[in-house]
Short mmCIF file of C-alpha atoms in Angstrom, two decimals:
data_model
loop_
_atom_site.label_atom_id
_atom_site.label_comp_id
_atom_site.label_asym_id
_atom_site.label_seq_id
_atom_site.Cartn_x
_atom_site.Cartn_y
_atom_site.Cartn_z
CA MET A 5 3.16 27.34 13.10
CA ASN A 6 -0.53 27.60 12.21
CA ALA A 7 -0.42 25.57 8.99
CA ILE A 8 2.00 22.89 10.18
CA SER A 9 0.83 19.27 10.11
CA LEU A 10 1.99 16.20 12.00
CA SER A 11 3.92 14.88 8.98
CA MET A 12 5.74 18.23 8.70
CA LEU A 13 6.56 18.03 12.42
CA ILE A 14 8.10 14.58 11.89
CA GLN A 15 10.17 15.95 9.01
CA GLN A 16 11.30 18.86 11.21
CA PHE A 17 12.36 16.48 13.99
CA VAL A 18 14.42 14.40 11.55
CA THR A 19 16.04 17.04 9.32
CA GLU A 20 16.34 20.13 11.55
CA GLN A 21 16.53 18.88 15.14
CA LEU A 22 18.02 15.45 14.32
CA ASP A 23 15.72 14.12 17.05
CA TRP A 24 14.91 10.64 15.77
CA THR A 25 13.36 9.57 19.09
CA ARG A 26 10.63 12.19 19.00
CA ALA A 27 10.18 11.70 15.22
CA ALA A 28 9.59 8.00 15.83
CA ALA A 29 7.17 8.76 18.68
CA ALA A 30 5.22 11.21 16.48
CA SER A 31 5.16 8.59 13.69
CA ILE A 32 3.75 6.00 16.10
CA ILE A 33 1.05 8.49 17.18
CA LEU A 34 0.19 9.15 13.50
CA PHE A 35 0.22 5.42 12.73
CA GLY A 36 -1.97 4.73 15.77
CA THR A 37 -4.45 7.40 14.69
CA VAL A 38 -4.64 5.90 11.18
CA LEU A 39 -5.23 2.42 12.63
CA LEU A 40 -7.92 3.82 14.95
CA VAL A 41 -9.72 5.50 12.04
CA LEU A 42 -9.43 2.26 10.02
CA ALA A 43 -10.83 0.22 12.92
CA ILE A 44 -13.78 2.61 13.33
CA SER A 45 -14.42 2.62 9.55
CA ALA A 46 -14.26 -1.18 9.44
CA ARG A 47 -16.72 -1.38 12.33
CA PHE A 48 -19.29 0.83 10.58
CA LEU A 49 -18.63 -0.09 6.94
CA ARG A 50 -18.24 -3.82 7.63
CA ILE A 51 -15.03 -3.96 5.60
CA GLY A 52 -13.96 -7.52 4.85
CA GLN A 53 -17.44 -9.02 4.99
CA SER A 54 -18.85 -10.32 1.72
CA GLY A 55 -21.80 -8.28 0.46
CA ALA A 56 -21.81 -4.94 2.21
CA ARG A 57 -25.59 -5.05 2.62
CA MET B 9 -7.53 -30.01 -5.55
CA GLN B 10 -4.17 -28.29 -5.24
CA THR B 11 -1.19 -30.63 -5.45
CA ARG B 12 1.83 -30.43 -3.15
CA ARG B 13 3.95 -29.19 -6.06
CA GLU B 14 1.52 -26.33 -6.81
CA THR B 15 1.52 -25.31 -3.13
CA TRP B 16 5.33 -25.18 -3.09
CA LEU B 17 5.36 -23.25 -6.36
CA ALA B 18 2.88 -20.72 -4.95
CA MET B 19 4.97 -20.31 -1.79
CA LEU B 20 8.15 -19.92 -3.83
CA THR B 21 6.48 -17.28 -6.03
CA LEU B 22 5.40 -15.36 -2.94
CA ALA B 23 8.75 -15.71 -1.18
CA LEU B 24 10.63 -13.15 -3.28
CA PRO B 25 8.15 -10.22 -3.06
CA LEU B 26 7.44 -11.04 0.59
CA GLY B 27 11.15 -11.09 1.35
CA MET B 28 11.63 -7.77 -0.43
CA VAL B 29 8.79 -6.17 1.56
CA LEU B 30 10.23 -7.50 4.81
CA VAL B 31 13.80 -6.38 4.08
CA ALA B 32 13.10 -3.07 2.30
CA PHE B 33 10.04 -1.89 4.23
CA VAL B 34 9.06 -3.73 7.42
CA TRP B 35 12.57 -4.00 8.89
CA PRO B 36 13.64 -0.31 8.35
CA VAL B 37 10.26 1.01 9.55
CA ALA B 38 10.41 -1.23 12.64
CA GLN B 39 13.98 -0.04 13.31
CA PHE B 40 12.87 3.59 13.02
CA LEU B 41 9.76 3.16 15.20
CA SER B 42 11.71 1.24 17.85
CA GLN B 43 13.78 4.41 18.44
CA ALA B 44 10.71 5.98 20.07
CA PHE B 45 11.23 3.70 23.09
CA GLN B 46 14.99 4.33 23.42
CA SER B 47 14.88 7.73 25.09
CA GLU B 48 17.21 8.33 28.04
CA ALA B 49 14.33 9.87 29.99
CA GLY B 50 12.31 6.64 29.77
CA PRO B 51 10.58 4.55 27.12
CA LEU B 52 7.36 6.59 27.12
CA ALA B 53 8.89 10.04 27.72
CA PRO B 54 8.73 11.21 24.04
CA PHE B 55 5.05 10.23 23.85
CA ALA B 56 4.28 12.07 27.09
CA GLN B 57 6.09 15.14 25.77
CA LEU B 58 4.26 15.08 22.42
CA LEU B 59 0.87 14.62 24.05
CA THR B 60 1.29 17.17 26.85
CA VAL B 61 3.27 20.08 25.35
CA GLY B 62 0.83 22.67 24.03
CA VAL B 63 2.53 23.30 20.68
CA TYR B 64 2.63 19.62 19.73
CA ARG B 65 -0.96 19.09 20.88
CA LYS B 66 -2.03 22.07 18.77
CA ILE B 67 -0.28 20.61 15.72
CA PHE B 68 -2.04 17.28 16.29
CA VAL B 69 -5.46 18.98 16.65
CA ASN B 70 -4.68 21.16 13.60
CA THR B 71 -3.83 18.05 11.53
CA MET B 72 -7.03 16.27 12.59
CA GLY B 73 -9.15 19.39 12.02
CA LEU B 74 -7.66 20.08 8.59
CA ALA B 75 -8.11 16.43 7.57
CA ALA B 76 -11.77 16.56 8.69
CA VAL B 77 -12.50 19.82 6.82
CA VAL B 78 -10.69 18.60 3.68
CA THR B 79 -12.67 15.33 3.83
CA LEU B 80 -15.98 17.19 4.16
CA ALA B 81 -15.12 19.51 1.25
CA CYS B 82 -13.95 16.59 -0.93
CA VAL B 83 -17.19 14.66 -0.33
CA LEU B 84 -19.34 17.73 -1.01
CA ILE B 85 -17.52 18.35 -4.29
CA ALA B 86 -17.19 14.68 -5.26
CA TYR B 87 -20.84 13.68 -4.84
CA PRO B 88 -22.27 15.95 -7.58
CA VAL B 89 -19.34 15.05 -9.86
CA ALA B 90 -19.92 11.31 -9.32
CA PHE B 91 -23.67 11.82 -9.80
CA ALA B 92 -23.06 13.67 -13.08
CA LEU B 93 -20.56 10.99 -14.17
CA HIS B 94 -23.14 8.28 -13.48
CA HIS B 95 -25.80 10.04 -15.54
CA ALA B 96 -23.53 11.21 -18.39
CA ARG B 97 -23.44 9.29 -21.64
CA GLY B 98 -21.11 9.24 -24.66
CA VAL B 99 -18.66 12.09 -25.02
CA TRP B 100 -19.79 13.81 -21.80
CA PHE B 101 -19.03 10.68 -19.79
CA ARG B 102 -15.49 10.62 -21.22
CA VAL B 103 -15.02 14.37 -20.63
CA ILE B 104 -16.05 14.14 -16.95
CA LEU B 105 -14.09 10.91 -16.41
CA TYR B 106 -10.90 12.41 -17.87
CA CYS B 107 -11.41 15.61 -15.84
CA VAL B 108 -11.45 13.38 -12.72
CA LEU B 109 -8.62 11.08 -13.76
CA PHE B 110 -6.27 13.52 -15.50
CA PRO B 111 -5.06 15.22 -12.26
CA LEU B 112 -4.04 11.77 -10.97
CA TRP B 113 -1.60 11.43 -13.87
CA VAL B 114 0.17 14.70 -13.01
CA SER B 115 2.67 14.70 -10.15
CA VAL B 116 1.42 16.08 -6.82
CA LEU B 117 4.55 18.24 -6.73
CA VAL B 118 3.73 19.88 -10.08
CA ARG B 119 0.11 20.51 -9.04
CA THR B 120 1.21 22.00 -5.72
CA PHE B 121 3.72 24.32 -7.41
CA SER B 122 0.97 25.51 -9.73
CA TRP B 123 -1.09 26.38 -6.62
CA ILE B 124 1.86 28.47 -5.35
CA LEU B 125 1.67 30.54 -8.56
CA ILE B 126 -2.09 30.96 -8.22
CA LEU B 127 -2.15 31.79 -4.49
CA GLU B 128 0.86 34.10 -4.19
CA ARG B 129 0.35 37.70 -3.12
CA ASN B 130 0.50 39.02 -6.69
CA GLY B 131 -0.99 35.89 -8.23
CA PRO B 132 -4.02 35.74 -10.51
CA LEU B 133 -6.47 34.94 -7.70
CA ASN B 134 -5.51 37.93 -5.57
CA ARG B 135 -5.35 40.18 -8.65
CA ALA B 136 -8.87 39.07 -9.67
CA LEU B 137 -10.25 39.65 -6.17
CA VAL B 138 -8.66 43.11 -5.88
CA GLY B 139 -9.54 44.00 -9.48
CA GLY B 140 -13.15 42.93 -8.92
CA GLY B 141 -13.37 45.21 -5.89
CA LEU B 142 -14.12 42.30 -3.51
CA ILE B 143 -11.11 43.06 -1.30
CA ASP B 144 -8.98 46.18 -0.73
CA GLU B 145 -5.59 44.50 -0.40
CA PRO B 146 -4.28 41.02 -1.41
CA LEU B 147 -5.14 38.15 0.94
CA LYS B 148 -2.45 35.99 2.54
CA LEU B 149 -3.46 32.74 0.84
CA LEU B 150 -0.02 31.20 0.55
CA PHE B 151 1.60 29.74 3.70
CA SER B 152 -1.75 29.60 5.49
CA ASN B 153 -4.37 26.98 6.32
CA ALA B 154 -6.51 28.32 3.44
CA GLY B 155 -3.77 27.55 0.90
CA VAL B 156 -3.13 24.08 2.36
CA PHE B 157 -6.88 23.42 2.33
CA LEU B 158 -7.25 24.41 -1.35
CA GLY B 159 -4.23 22.39 -2.43
CA MET B 160 -5.23 19.28 -0.50
CA VAL B 161 -8.84 19.37 -1.72
CA HIS B 162 -7.61 19.67 -5.31
CA VAL B 163 -5.30 16.68 -4.93
CA LEU B 164 -7.71 14.46 -2.98
CA VAL B 165 -11.08 15.02 -4.71
CA PRO B 166 -10.55 12.18 -7.28
CA TYR B 167 -10.06 9.74 -4.40
CA ALA B 168 -13.59 10.58 -3.20
CA VAL B 169 -15.22 10.68 -6.66
CA LEU B 170 -14.27 7.13 -7.67
CA PRO B 171 -15.74 5.20 -4.64
CA ILE B 172 -18.92 7.31 -4.77
CA TYR B 173 -19.27 6.68 -8.52
CA THR B 174 -18.80 2.93 -7.97
CA SER B 175 -21.46 3.01 -5.25
CA LEU B 176 -23.91 4.91 -7.49
CA SER B 177 -23.29 2.47 -10.36
CA ARG B 178 -24.29 -0.47 -8.15
CA ILE B 179 -27.75 0.94 -7.40
CA ASP B 180 -30.44 -1.21 -9.00
CA PRO B 181 -32.16 0.93 -11.71
CA HIS B 182 -35.44 -0.90 -11.00
CA LEU B 183 -35.58 0.84 -7.61
CA LEU B 184 -35.53 4.21 -9.36
CA LEU B 185 -38.22 3.09 -11.80
CA ALA B 186 -40.31 1.92 -8.83
CA SER B 187 -39.74 5.25 -7.07
CA ASP B 188 -40.76 7.09 -10.23
CA GLY B 189 -43.79 4.83 -10.70
CA LEU B 190 -44.95 5.48 -7.15
CA GLY B 191 -45.06 9.19 -7.89
CA ALA B 192 -41.88 10.38 -6.15
CA THR B 193 -40.43 13.67 -7.35
CA PRO B 194 -36.75 13.71 -8.46
CA VAL B 195 -35.82 15.30 -5.12
CA GLN B 196 -37.73 12.63 -3.18
CA SER B 197 -36.10 9.86 -5.28
CA PHE B 198 -32.69 11.34 -4.54
CA ARG B 199 -33.39 11.67 -0.81
CA ARG B 200 -35.05 8.26 -0.34
CA VAL B 201 -33.23 6.08 -2.89
CA TRP B 202 -29.98 7.56 -4.26
CA LEU B 203 -28.59 9.03 -1.07
CA PRO B 204 -29.15 6.10 1.35
CA LEU B 205 -27.91 3.51 -1.14
CA SER B 206 -24.80 5.52 -2.02
CA LEU B 207 -23.80 6.12 1.60
CA PRO B 208 -21.33 3.17 1.73
CA GLY B 209 -19.43 4.77 -1.17
CA VAL B 210 -19.57 8.17 0.51
CA ALA B 211 -18.24 6.69 3.76
CA GLY B 212 -15.54 4.74 1.89
CA GLY B 213 -14.42 7.80 -0.07
CA ALA B 214 -14.49 9.98 3.05
CA GLY B 215 -12.44 7.44 5.02
CA PHE B 216 -9.92 7.15 2.20
CA VAL B 217 -9.53 10.94 1.88
CA PHE B 218 -9.31 11.37 5.68
CA LEU B 219 -6.54 8.78 5.99
CA LEU B 220 -4.58 10.30 3.10
CA SER B 221 -5.05 13.80 4.58
CA LEU B 222 -3.66 12.73 7.96
CA GLY B 223 -0.29 11.73 6.53
CA PHE B 224 -0.18 14.25 3.67
CA PHE B 225 3.21 15.91 3.39
CA VAL B 226 4.10 17.55 0.06
CA THR B 227 1.15 19.94 -0.23
CA PRO B 228 1.11 21.13 3.42
CA ALA B 229 4.90 21.52 3.35
CA LEU B 230 4.88 23.66 0.19
CA LEU B 231 1.66 25.63 0.69
CA GLY B 232 1.75 25.78 4.51
CA GLY B 233 5.32 27.02 4.77
#
């Protein structure tokens, strides 16, 4: 259990427990985290603005 | 100015790939994600369960922690490599560049399986450590966080090297000449010129590696057990 990651948990929900509801919920949490990290990066790195300086 | 015909042609050209993305990617993913809100216990029950049950919370924290450590290690390894790549000329430039790019051409699955051979209990790494007298008995490197960490760093380092190298290449060489002319030592030039100006590349590479680490599956699944 120590070295398990969120993507492995999603795979376990789908293939072993056949629990698509929780797999989808975990995917949304992972997706939300990625979007949050992207939003924070964009805020500090000024992604999308011409000339980063 | 774009004519009406050109606009229609552009829209028609985009229609096919856009339609394919919508049908083959957006629609199935949306269908899958919508299942999260179809629980009999309530639309937010699965989320509440995932965020409150200790085991799931631990997995989430473990994923974030591992991604952060892998990112830090990748940046620490990638910066000197990118720095060396920027300063290398001729054959050395090609050697370093191919050393960075070559792993990207080999399947992640193949590279991860090679790590299994290296990290196993009777693998070359454990044999070298025991043979060298550094440890008494073989370490449990496979199916542990250490194994996942090593495998992920190996796979993700090129993704940090390339943005940092690009950032270093954009630094105006006149600034370094000015720094040199003003009597700065190489260490001072690095600390006051190289490092601050390359930080956008470092942040970009770190962000890229962190995002890839969060959703990484093959390596943690094979090396984490």
